[in-house]
Amino acid sequence: MIESCLYHKLSHYVEIDDNSWDVLAQLEENEEPYCADTVVREIGTSADELFVVKSGWFYSFVLLPDGRRQIVSICHPGDVVGFADIAYHKACDTLVAASDGILCPFPKQHLRKVFTDTPRVAALLFTLAVRDQVLLTDLVKATGRMSAREKLAYFLLELDARHRVTHPSNASFTLPLNQSEIGDTIGLTNVYVSKSLVALEDEGLISRQNGDITILNPADMAAMCDFQDRHDQMDVSWFPAPR
Amino acid sequence: MIESCLYHKLSHYVEIDDNSWDVLAQLEENEEPYCADTVVREIGTSADELFVVKSGWFYSFVLLPDGRRQIVSICHPGDVVGFADIAYHKACDTLVAASDGILCPFPKQHLRKVFTDTPRVAALLFTLAVRDQVLLTDLVKATGRMSAREKLAYFLLELDARHRVTHPSNASFTLPLNQSEIGDTIGLTNVYVSKSLVALEDEGLISRQNGDITILNPADMAAMCDFQDRHDQMDVSWFPAPR
DNA sequence: CGAGGTGTTGAGAACCATCAATTGCCGTGG
DNA sequence: CCACGGCAATTGATGGTTCTCAACACCTCG
């Protein structure tokens, strides 16, 4: 059993038997490196592949005709990318590399075998997809109903929570996104992201040192934006038994 | 084979063999009626059930501590509700009846049998869940990056598209939501929803007659908010074959 | 007739966007 | 080594979209 990001992340939630693992490992058979800011897959092009993130950060976004951009998903090592495209023939968003990184593409058709042969893995993938959906409801809540400072508190706590799954001890994390990208995620301008970050820092809620973020007061920040950690656990009780 | 909302809706996308249909029919075995504005399931309570909507409209929302509300999903007859809760032990949102209606609850544990015995149905449910995810990305795009008028154009077109799946000929549809609920969906106040609706009407894009909405100029409205119809088709090419 | 829910309209204020200028940083090339 | 350009972040001034508060009209239902 090879060590992998996907395994590392999933084993946080559920015990993966050898049979399931063989199937999962097939998803990471192929590797494709990408440089920062490279487009992986354009919106509207054929959506016949999904990806496992092996290293680096990626994100996907949609554009309005006049150039306004909304980032809808940020992807870290161990994440499965492209669930949204399973239901459609064409990609619903554009996927780009936020930093240098490696993706493992696998064909959508591969899922057929997963569903027929290893229902437990299918259930696991289902759960991952559904978790993405919950993350999106959190994002809707933020973009729809929060002030700028609350949006940023949510954004930073969410990245922190995700980081903690694989790095439980780290109090701070590196943020390889610029302020325009942050704004395009939570619905602000780059200018107001800057002003709000300064505000959070002045209040003593966070500190920053060249790209690294430290959450100084998680409790107050979480109260401020009603934050829920979606990454610490999942419900696997209904999963089919391992073969 | 009994006629049902679920069958009616799903058969729009994929041929459902008898074996699959038997499994799906089990999801609708039990019925529970709800009056308008009744809470079906509170956020934070045990999430061990999913629902098929048999009749009426339902929606689910989250609240911020100070009372701000964000509606994250609107559910019509034939929809499966509660995918988000599959990944967690506690419900992530509160589900209420928007109008009088009937739900068919079924236990989450039921999915185990679906995944082991009927992979094709599992794939179908997976696809429905993923479609919900795409609808959420559309909503994020609207709340994060659109003006009030654009948000409303998107909102109305989305409901219209959903309505057309089961009522292809109808040019207008009934909207059993008040303007506060509309605002809580797309991130506006009830006051500004009113003003923006009047604006759309003045421009000749829509017309209203006591609760019914008619989209007068779909093309211009769609261009205005870069609308994509997510309901006209789905990709079922990768599904396991019927048994 | 009165009460409550819903929608409309107006005035004022607040928050965030827009525009513009400045700083600092880094890599490049003279 | 220094000059230069480009990108990212910051800061300030101004303006606009939307929110808030308030009043009023309408309808339904008691």
Coordinates of C-alpha atoms (C1' of nucleotides) in Angstrom, one line a residue:
Chain A
M1 CA 0.0 0.0 0.0
I2 CA 1.6 3.2 -1.2
E3 CA 1.4 6.3 0.9
S4 CA -0.6 9.0 -0.9
C5 CA -2.3 12.3 -0.2
L6 CA -5.6 10.9 -0.9
Y7 CA -5.0 8.0 1.5
H8 CA -3.6 10.3 4.1
K9 CA -6.6 12.5 4.0
L10 CA -9.3 9.8 3.8
S11 CA -7.9 7.7 6.5
H12 CA -8.6 10.6 8.8
Y13 CA -12.2 9.7 8.4
V14 CA -12.6 6.0 7.7
E15 CA -10.6 2.8 7.8
I16 CA -9.7 1.9 4.2
D17 CA -9.5 -1.8 3.6
D18 CA -7.0 -3.2 1.1
N19 CA -9.6 -3.9 -1.5
S20 CA -10.9 -0.4 -1.4
W21 CA -7.5 1.0 -1.4
D22 CA -6.5 -0.8 -4.6
V23 CA -9.4 0.9 -6.3
L24 CA -8.5 4.3 -4.9
A25 CA -4.9 3.8 -5.9
Q26 CA -6.0 3.4 -9.5
L27 CA -7.3 7.0 -9.4
E28 CA -3.8 8.2 -8.8
E29 CA -2.0 6.1 -11.5
N30 CA -1.4 9.1 -13.8
E31 CA 0.4 12.3 -12.9
E32 CA 0.3 15.7 -14.6
P33 CA 2.4 18.6 -13.4
Y34 CA 1.1 22.2 -13.6
C35 CA 2.9 25.5 -13.1
A36 CA 1.2 28.3 -11.1
D37 CA -1.6 30.1 -13.0
T38 CA -1.8 27.4 -15.7
V39 CA -5.3 26.5 -16.8
V40 CA -6.0 22.8 -16.3
R41 CA -9.4 22.6 -17.8
E42 CA -11.5 25.4 -19.4
I43 CA -15.2 25.9 -18.7
G44 CA -17.4 24.5 -21.4
T45 CA -14.8 21.9 -22.6
S46 CA -15.4 18.2 -22.4
A47 CA -15.8 17.1 -18.8
D48 CA -14.7 13.5 -19.0
E49 CA -12.0 13.6 -16.3
L50 CA -11.8 14.0 -12.6
F51 CA -8.6 14.7 -10.7
V52 CA -6.9 13.9 -7.4
V53 CA -4.7 16.7 -6.2
K54 CA -1.3 15.2 -5.4
S55 CA 0.5 18.5 -4.5
G56 CA -0.1 22.2 -4.7
W57 CA -3.2 24.3 -4.6
F58 CA -5.8 24.6 -7.3
Y59 CA -9.0 26.5 -7.6
S60 CA -12.0 26.7 -10.0
F61 CA -14.0 29.7 -11.0
V62 CA -16.7 31.1 -13.2
L63 CA -16.6 34.4 -15.1
L64 CA -19.4 36.8 -15.9
P65 CA -19.3 38.2 -19.4
D66 CA -17.9 41.5 -18.2
G67 CA -15.0 39.8 -16.4
R68 CA -16.3 39.6 -12.9
R69 CA -15.0 36.4 -11.4
Q70 CA -16.3 34.0 -8.7
I71 CA -14.0 31.3 -7.3
V72 CA -16.2 28.4 -6.3
S73 CA -13.8 25.9 -5.0
I74 CA -10.3 25.8 -3.6
C75 CA -8.5 22.4 -3.8
H76 CA -5.7 21.1 -1.6
P77 CA -3.6 18.0 -1.7
G78 CA -5.7 14.9 -1.2
D79 CA -8.9 16.5 -2.6
V80 CA -10.9 15.0 -5.4
V81 CA -11.7 17.7 -8.0
G82 CA -14.4 17.8 -10.6
F83 CA -17.4 16.2 -8.9
A84 CA -19.6 18.9 -10.4
D85 CA -18.7 17.7 -13.8
I86 CA -20.0 14.2 -13.2
A87 CA -23.6 15.3 -13.9
Y88 CA -22.8 17.2 -17.1
H89 CA -21.0 16.7 -20.4
K90 CA -19.2 20.0 -20.3
A91 CA -17.2 21.4 -17.5
C92 CA -19.1 23.9 -15.3
D93 CA -16.1 25.9 -14.2
T94 CA -12.5 26.6 -15.1
L95 CA -9.8 24.9 -13.1
V96 CA -6.4 26.5 -12.7
A97 CA -3.3 25.9 -10.6
A98 CA -2.9 28.4 -7.8
S99 CA 0.6 27.3 -7.2
D100 CA 2.9 24.8 -8.8
G101 CA 1.4 21.3 -8.3
I102 CA 0.6 17.9 -9.6
L103 CA -2.8 16.4 -10.5
C104 CA -3.7 12.8 -11.1
P105 CA -6.4 12.7 -13.8
F106 CA -8.7 9.8 -14.1
P107 CA -11.6 9.3 -16.6
K108 CA -15.2 9.7 -15.4
Q109 CA -15.9 6.3 -17.0
H110 CA -13.8 4.8 -14.3
L111 CA -16.6 5.5 -11.9
R112 CA -18.8 2.8 -13.5
K113 CA -16.4 0.1 -12.3
V114 CA -16.1 1.7 -8.8
F115 CA -19.9 1.7 -8.4
T116 CA -20.4 -1.8 -9.6
D117 CA -17.4 -3.5 -7.9
T118 CA -16.7 -1.5 -4.8
P119 CA -19.8 0.1 -3.3
R120 CA -17.9 1.1 -0.2
V121 CA -15.5 3.3 -2.3
A122 CA -18.5 4.7 -4.2
A123 CA -20.1 5.6 -0.9
L124 CA -16.8 7.3 0.1
L125 CA -16.7 9.3 -3.1
F126 CA -20.4 10.2 -2.6
T127 CA -19.6 11.5 0.8
L128 CA -16.7 13.6 -0.4
A129 CA -19.0 15.1 -3.1
V130 CA -21.6 15.8 -0.6
R131 CA -19.1 17.4 1.7
D132 CA -18.1 19.8 -1.1
Q133 CA -21.8 20.7 -1.3
V134 CA -21.9 21.6 2.3
L135 CA -18.8 23.7 1.9
L136 CA -20.7 25.5 -0.9
T137 CA -23.6 26.2 1.4
D138 CA -21.2 27.8 3.9
L139 CA -19.8 29.9 1.1
V140 CA -23.3 31.0 0.0
K141 CA -24.0 32.0 3.6
A142 CA -20.8 34.0 3.6
T143 CA -21.3 35.7 0.3
G144 CA -25.0 36.3 0.8
R145 CA -25.3 37.4 4.4
M146 CA -21.9 38.4 5.9
S147 CA -20.1 41.7 6.2
A148 CA -16.6 42.0 4.8
R149 CA -14.8 41.3 8.1
E150 CA -17.1 38.3 8.7
K151 CA -16.4 37.0 5.2
L152 CA -12.7 37.1 5.8
A153 CA -13.0 35.5 9.2
Y154 CA -14.9 32.6 7.6
F155 CA -12.5 32.3 4.8
L156 CA -9.4 32.1 7.0
L157 CA -11.0 29.7 9.5
E158 CA -12.1 27.4 6.6
L159 CA -8.6 27.2 5.2
D160 CA -7.3 26.7 8.7
A161 CA -9.7 23.9 9.4
R162 CA -8.8 22.2 6.1
H163 CA -5.1 22.5 6.8
R164 CA -5.5 21.0 10.2
V165 CA -6.8 17.7 8.8
T166 CA -3.4 16.8 7.6
H167 CA -1.3 19.2 9.8
P168 CA -3.1 19.0 13.2
S169 CA -0.3 20.7 15.1
N170 CA 0.3 23.8 13.0
A171 CA -1.2 27.0 14.3
S172 CA -0.4 29.0 11.1
F173 CA -0.6 28.2 7.4
T174 CA 0.7 29.6 4.1
L175 CA -1.8 31.3 1.9
P176 CA -0.7 31.0 -1.8
L177 CA -3.6 33.3 -3.0
N178 CA -3.4 37.0 -3.7
Q179 CA -6.0 39.4 -2.4
S180 CA -7.8 39.5 -5.7
E181 CA -8.3 35.8 -5.5
I182 CA -9.4 36.0 -1.9
G183 CA -11.9 38.7 -2.9
D184 CA -13.2 36.6 -5.9
T185 CA -13.9 33.8 -3.5
I186 CA -15.9 35.6 -0.9
G187 CA -17.4 38.4 -3.0
L188 CA -15.2 41.4 -2.3
T189 CA -12.7 43.6 -4.2
N190 CA -9.0 43.2 -3.7
V191 CA -8.9 46.7 -2.1
Y192 CA -11.5 45.8 0.5
V193 CA -9.8 42.5 1.3
S194 CA -6.7 44.5 2.1
K195 CA -8.6 46.9 4.3
S196 CA -10.5 44.2 6.1
L197 CA -7.3 42.1 6.7
V198 CA -5.7 45.1 8.3
A199 CA -8.8 45.6 10.4
L200 CA -8.7 42.0 11.6
E201 CA -5.0 42.4 12.4
D202 CA -5.6 45.6 14.3
E203 CA -8.2 43.9 16.4
G204 CA -5.7 41.2 17.3
L205 CA -7.6 38.4 15.7
I206 CA -5.0 37.3 13.2
S207 CA -1.3 38.0 12.4
R208 CA 0.5 37.9 9.1
Q209 CA 4.1 37.4 8.2
N210 CA 4.9 37.4 4.5
G211 CA 2.1 35.2 3.3
D212 CA 1.6 33.1 6.4
I213 CA -1.5 33.6 8.5
T214 CA -1.9 32.8 12.1
I215 CA -5.3 32.8 13.7
L216 CA -4.7 34.4 17.1
N217 CA -8.2 34.1 18.5
P218 CA -10.1 31.2 16.9
A219 CA -13.0 31.4 19.4
D220 CA -13.9 35.0 18.7
M221 CA -13.4 34.6 15.0
A222 CA -15.6 31.6 14.9
A223 CA -18.3 33.4 16.9
M224 CA -18.1 36.3 14.6
C225 CA -19.0 34.3 11.5
D226 CA -20.8 31.4 13.1
F227 CA -18.1 29.0 11.8
Q228 CA -18.6 25.3 11.6
D229 CA -15.7 22.9 11.0
R230 CA -16.7 20.6 8.2
H231 CA -13.4 18.8 8.1
D232 CA -12.9 17.2 11.5
Q233 CA -15.3 14.4 11.0
M234 CA -17.7 12.7 8.6
D235 CA -20.6 10.2 9.0
V236 CA -19.5 6.9 7.6
S237 CA -21.9 4.7 9.6
W238 CA -24.1 3.9 6.6
F239 CA -21.2 2.8 4.4
P240 CA -21.4 -0.7 2.9
A241 CA -19.1 -3.1 4.7
P242 CA -15.6 -3.7 3.3
R243 CA -15.3 -6.7 1.0
Chain B
M1 CA -44.9 0.6 -11.7
I2 CA -46.7 3.4 -9.9
E3 CA -46.5 6.9 -11.3
S4 CA -44.6 9.2 -8.9
C5 CA -43.0 12.7 -8.9
L6 CA -39.6 11.1 -8.5
Y7 CA -40.2 8.8 -11.5
H8 CA -41.7 11.6 -13.5
K9 CA -38.7 13.8 -13.0
L10 CA -35.9 11.3 -13.3
S11 CA -37.3 9.7 -16.4
H12 CA -36.7 13.0 -18.1
Y13 CA -33.0 12.2 -17.9
V14 CA -32.6 8.5 -17.9
E15 CA -34.5 5.3 -18.7
I16 CA -35.3 3.6 -15.5
D17 CA -35.4 -0.2 -15.6
D18 CA -37.9 -2.1 -13.5
N19 CA -35.3 -3.3 -11.1
S20 CA -34.0 0.2 -10.4
W21 CA -37.5 1.5 -10.2
D22 CA -38.3 -1.0 -7.4
V23 CA -35.5 0.4 -5.4
L24 CA -36.5 4.0 -6.0
A25 CA -40.1 3.2 -5.2
Q26 CA -39.0 2.1 -1.7
L27 CA -37.8 5.6 -1.1
E28 CA -41.4 6.8 -1.4
E29 CA -43.0 4.2 0.8
N30 CA -43.8 6.5 3.7
E31 CA -45.6 9.9 3.5
E32 CA -45.7 12.8 5.8
P33 CA -47.9 15.9 5.2
Y34 CA -46.7 19.3 6.2
C35 CA -48.5 22.7 6.5
A36 CA -46.9 25.8 5.1
D37 CA -44.2 27.3 7.3
T38 CA -43.8 24.1 9.4
V39 CA -40.3 23.1 10.3
V40 CA -39.5 19.6 9.0
R41 CA -36.1 19.2 10.5
E42 CA -34.1 21.6 12.6
I43 CA -30.4 22.3 12.1
G44 CA -28.2 20.5 14.4
T45 CA -30.7 17.6 15.1
S46 CA -30.0 14.1 14.1
A47 CA -29.6 13.7 10.3
D48 CA -30.6 10.1 9.8
E49 CA -33.3 10.7 7.1
L50 CA -33.5 11.9 3.6
F51 CA -36.7 13.0 1.8
V52 CA -38.4 12.7 -1.5
V53 CA -40.7 15.7 -2.2
K54 CA -44.1 14.4 -3.2
S55 CA -45.9 17.7 -3.4
G56 CA -45.5 21.3 -2.4
W57 CA -42.4 23.5 -2.1
F58 CA -39.8 23.2 0.7
Y59 CA -36.6 25.1 1.4
S60 CA -33.7 24.8 3.7
F61 CA -31.8 27.7 5.3
V62 CA -29.1 28.6 7.8
L63 CA -29.3 31.4 10.4
L64 CA -26.6 33.7 11.6
P65 CA -26.7 34.4 15.4
D66 CA -28.2 37.8 14.9
G67 CA -31.1 36.5 12.8
R68 CA -29.8 37.0 9.3
R69 CA -31.0 34.1 7.2
Q70 CA -29.6 32.5 4.1
I71 CA -31.8 30.1 2.1
V72 CA -29.5 27.5 0.5
S73 CA -31.9 25.2 -1.4
I74 CA -35.4 25.3 -2.7
C75 CA -37.0 21.9 -3.3
H76 CA -39.8 21.0 -5.7
P77 CA -41.9 17.9 -6.2
G78 CA -39.7 15.1 -7.4
D79 CA -36.5 16.4 -5.7
V80 CA -34.5 14.4 -3.2
V81 CA -33.8 16.5 -0.2
G82 CA -31.0 16.1 2.4
F83 CA -28.0 15.0 0.4
A84 CA -25.9 17.5 2.5
D85 CA -26.7 15.5 5.6
I86 CA -25.3 12.3 4.3
A87 CA -21.8 13.3 5.2
Y88 CA -22.6 14.4 8.7
H89 CA -24.3 13.1 11.8
K90 CA -26.2 16.4 12.4
A91 CA -28.3 18.3 9.9
C92 CA -26.5 21.2 8.3
D93 CA -29.5 23.3 7.7
T94 CA -33.2 23.8 8.7
L95 CA -35.8 22.4 6.4
V96 CA -39.2 24.0 6.3
A97 CA -42.3 23.8 4.1
A98 CA -42.8 26.8 1.9
S99 CA -46.3 25.7 1.0
D100 CA -48.5 22.8 2.1
G101 CA -46.9 19.6 0.9
I102 CA -46.0 16.0 1.4
L103 CA -42.6 14.5 2.0
C104 CA -41.5 10.8 1.8
P105 CA -38.8 10.3 4.4
F106 CA -36.4 7.4 4.2
P107 CA -33.5 6.4 6.4
K108 CA -30.0 7.2 5.5
Q109 CA -29.1 3.6 6.3
H110 CA -31.2 2.6 3.3
L111 CA -28.5 3.9 1.1
R112 CA -26.2 1.0 2.1
K113 CA -28.5 -1.4 0.3
V114 CA -28.8 0.9 -2.7
F115 CA -25.0 1.1 -3.1
T116 CA -24.5 -2.7 -2.7
D117 CA -27.4 -4.0 -4.7
T118 CA -28.2 -1.4 -7.3
P119 CA -25.2 0.6 -8.4
R120 CA -27.1 2.2 -11.2
V121 CA -29.5 3.8 -8.7
A122 CA -26.5 4.8 -6.6
A123 CA -25.0 6.5 -9.6
L124 CA -28.3 8.2 -10.2
L125 CA -28.5 9.6 -6.7
F126 CA -24.9 10.6 -6.9
T127 CA -25.7 12.6 -10.0
L128 CA -28.6 14.3 -8.4
A129 CA -26.4 15.2 -5.4
V130 CA -23.8 16.6 -7.8
R131 CA -26.4 18.6 -9.7
D132 CA -27.4 20.2 -6.4
Q133 CA -23.7 21.1 -6.0
V134 CA -23.7 22.8 -9.4
L135 CA -26.8 24.7 -8.5
L136 CA -25.0 26.0 -5.4
T137 CA -22.1 27.2 -7.5
D138 CA -24.6 29.1 -9.6
L139 CA -26.0 30.6 -6.4
V140 CA -22.5 31.5 -5.1
K141 CA -21.9 33.3 -8.4
A142 CA -25.1 35.2 -8.0
T143 CA -24.7 36.2 -4.4
G144 CA -21.0 36.9 -4.7
R145 CA -20.8 38.8 -8.0
M146 CA -24.1 40.0 -9.3
S147 CA -26.1 43.2 -8.9
A148 CA -29.6 43.1 -7.4
R149 CA -31.3 43.1 -10.8
E150 CA -29.0 40.4 -12.1
K151 CA -29.6 38.3 -9.0
L152 CA -33.3 38.4 -9.5
A153 CA -33.0 37.6 -13.2
Y154 CA -31.0 34.5 -12.2
F155 CA -33.4 33.6 -9.5
L156 CA -36.5 33.7 -11.7
L157 CA -34.8 31.9 -14.7
E158 CA -33.6 29.2 -12.4
L159 CA -37.1 28.5 -11.0
D160 CA -38.5 28.7 -14.5
A161 CA -36.0 26.2 -15.8
R162 CA -36.8 23.8 -13.0
H163 CA -40.5 24.2 -13.6
R164 CA -40.1 23.4 -17.3
V165 CA -38.7 19.9 -16.6
T166 CA -42.1 18.8 -15.5
H167 CA -44.2 21.4 -17.3
P168 CA -42.5 22.1 -20.6
S169 CA -45.3 24.1 -22.1
N170 CA -45.9 26.6 -19.4
A171 CA -44.6 30.1 -20.0
S172 CA -45.4 31.3 -16.4
F173 CA -45.2 29.7 -13.0
T174 CA -46.5 30.3 -9.5
L175 CA -44.0 31.6 -6.9
P176 CA -45.1 30.5 -3.4
L177 CA -42.3 32.5 -1.7
N178 CA -42.6 36.0 -0.3
Q179 CA -40.1 38.7 -1.0
S180 CA -38.3 38.2 2.3
E181 CA -37.7 34.6 1.3
I182 CA -36.5 35.6 -2.2
G183 CA -34.1 38.1 -0.6
D184 CA -32.8 35.5 1.8
T185 CA -32.0 33.2 -1.2
I186 CA -30.1 35.7 -3.3
G187 CA -28.7 38.0 -0.6
L188 CA -31.0 41.0 -0.7
T189 CA -33.5 42.6 1.6
N190 CA -37.2 42.3 1.0
V191 CA -37.3 46.0 0.3
Y192 CA -34.8 45.8 -2.4
V193 CA -36.3 42.7 -3.9
S194 CA -39.5 44.7 -4.3
K195 CA -37.7 47.6 -6.0
S196 CA -35.8 45.4 -8.3
L197 CA -38.8 43.4 -9.3
V198 CA -40.6 46.6 -10.2
A199 CA -37.5 47.6 -12.2
L200 CA -37.5 44.3 -14.2
E201 CA -41.2 44.8 -14.8
D202 CA -40.7 48.4 -16.0
E203 CA -38.1 47.2 -18.4
G204 CA -40.5 44.7 -19.9
L205 CA -38.4 41.6 -18.9
I206 CA -41.1 40.0 -16.7
S207 CA -44.7 40.4 -15.8
R208 CA -46.5 39.6 -12.6
Q209 CA -50.1 38.8 -11.8
N210 CA -50.9 37.9 -8.2
G211 CA -48.1 35.6 -7.5
D212 CA -47.6 34.3 -11.0
I213 CA -44.4 35.2 -12.9
T214 CA -44.1 35.3 -16.6
I215 CA -40.6 35.7 -18.2
L216 CA -41.3 37.9 -21.2
N217 CA -37.8 38.1 -22.5
P218 CA -35.8 35.0 -21.6
A219 CA -32.9 35.7 -24.0
D220 CA -32.2 39.2 -22.6
M221 CA -32.6 38.0 -19.0
A222 CA -30.3 35.0 -19.6
A223 CA -27.7 37.3 -21.1
M224 CA -28.0 39.7 -18.2
C225 CA -27.0 37.1 -15.6
D226 CA -25.1 34.6 -17.8
F227 CA -27.7 32.0 -17.1
Q228 CA -27.1 28.3 -17.6
D229 CA -30.0 25.8 -17.6
R230 CA -28.8 22.9 -15.3
H231 CA -32.1 21.0 -15.6
D232 CA -32.6 20.3 -19.3
Q233 CA -30.1 17.4 -19.4
M234 CA -27.6 15.4 -17.4
D235 CA -24.7 13.1 -18.3
V236 CA -25.7 9.5 -17.6
S237 CA -23.2 7.9 -20.0
W238 CA -21.0 6.6 -17.3
F239 CA -23.8 4.8 -15.4
P240 CA -23.5 1.1 -14.7
A241 CA -25.8 -0.9 -16.9
P242 CA -29.2 -1.9 -15.7
R243 CA -29.4 -5.3 -14.1
Chain C
dC1 C1' -64.1 46.6 11.8
dG2 C1' -59.5 45.5 13.3
dA3 C1' -55.2 42.7 13.0
dG4 C1' -51.6 40.7 10.7
dG5 C1' -49.1 39.6 6.7
dT6 C1' -47.3 41.3 2.3
dG7 C1' -45.8 44.5 -1.0
dT8 C1' -44.7 49.3 -2.3
dT9 C1' -42.5 53.7 -1.9
dG10 C1' -39.4 57.4 0.0
dA11 C1' -35.5 59.5 2.7
dG12 C1' -31.3 58.9 4.7
dA13 C1' -27.3 56.3 6.0
dA14 C1' -23.8 52.7 5.6
dC15 C1' -20.9 49.7 3.5
dC16 C1' -18.3 48.5 -0.1
dA17 C1' -16.7 49.6 -5.0
dT18 C1' -14.2 52.5 -7.9
dC19 C1' -10.4 55.2 -9.0
dA20 C1' -5.9 56.8 -8.1
dA21 C1' -1.5 57.3 -5.9
dT22 C1' 2.1 55.3 -3.2
dT23 C1' 5.0 51.8 -1.2
dG24 C1' 7.7 47.6 -1.1
dC25 C1' 9.4 43.6 -3.2
dC26 C1' 11.5 40.8 -6.5
dG27 C1' 13.6 39.4 -10.7
dT28 C1' 15.8 41.2 -14.8
dG29 C1' 19.1 43.5 -17.3
dG30 C1' 22.2 47.3 -18.0
Chain D
dC1 C1' 25.9 47.5 -8.0
dC2 C1' 22.2 50.1 -9.5
dA3 C1' 18.1 51.1 -12.6
dC4 C1' 14.1 49.6 -14.1
dG5 C1' 9.6 47.3 -14.6
dG6 C1' 5.9 44.6 -12.9
dC7 C1' 3.2 42.6 -9.4
dA8 C1' 1.0 42.8 -4.9
dA9 C1' -0.4 45.3 -1.1
dT10 C1' -1.7 49.5 1.1
dT11 C1' -4.0 53.9 1.7
dG12 C1' -7.0 57.8 0.7
dA13 C1' -10.9 60.3 -1.7
dT14 C1' -15.2 59.8 -3.8
dG15 C1' -19.3 57.8 -5.4
dG16 C1' -22.9 54.3 -5.9
dT17 C1' -25.6 50.4 -4.7
dT18 C1' -27.9 48.5 -1.3
dC19 C1' -29.6 48.6 3.6
dT20 C1' -32.3 50.6 7.2
dC21 C1' -36.1 52.9 8.9
dA22 C1' -40.6 54.4 8.3
dA23 C1' -45.1 55.2 6.3
dC24 C1' -48.7 53.6 3.7
dA25 C1' -51.8 50.6 0.6
dC26 C1' -53.7 46.2 -0.1
dC27 C1' -55.6 41.8 1.0
dT28 C1' -57.3 38.1 3.9
dC29 C1' -59.2 36.4 7.8
dG30 C1' -60.8 36.8 12.4

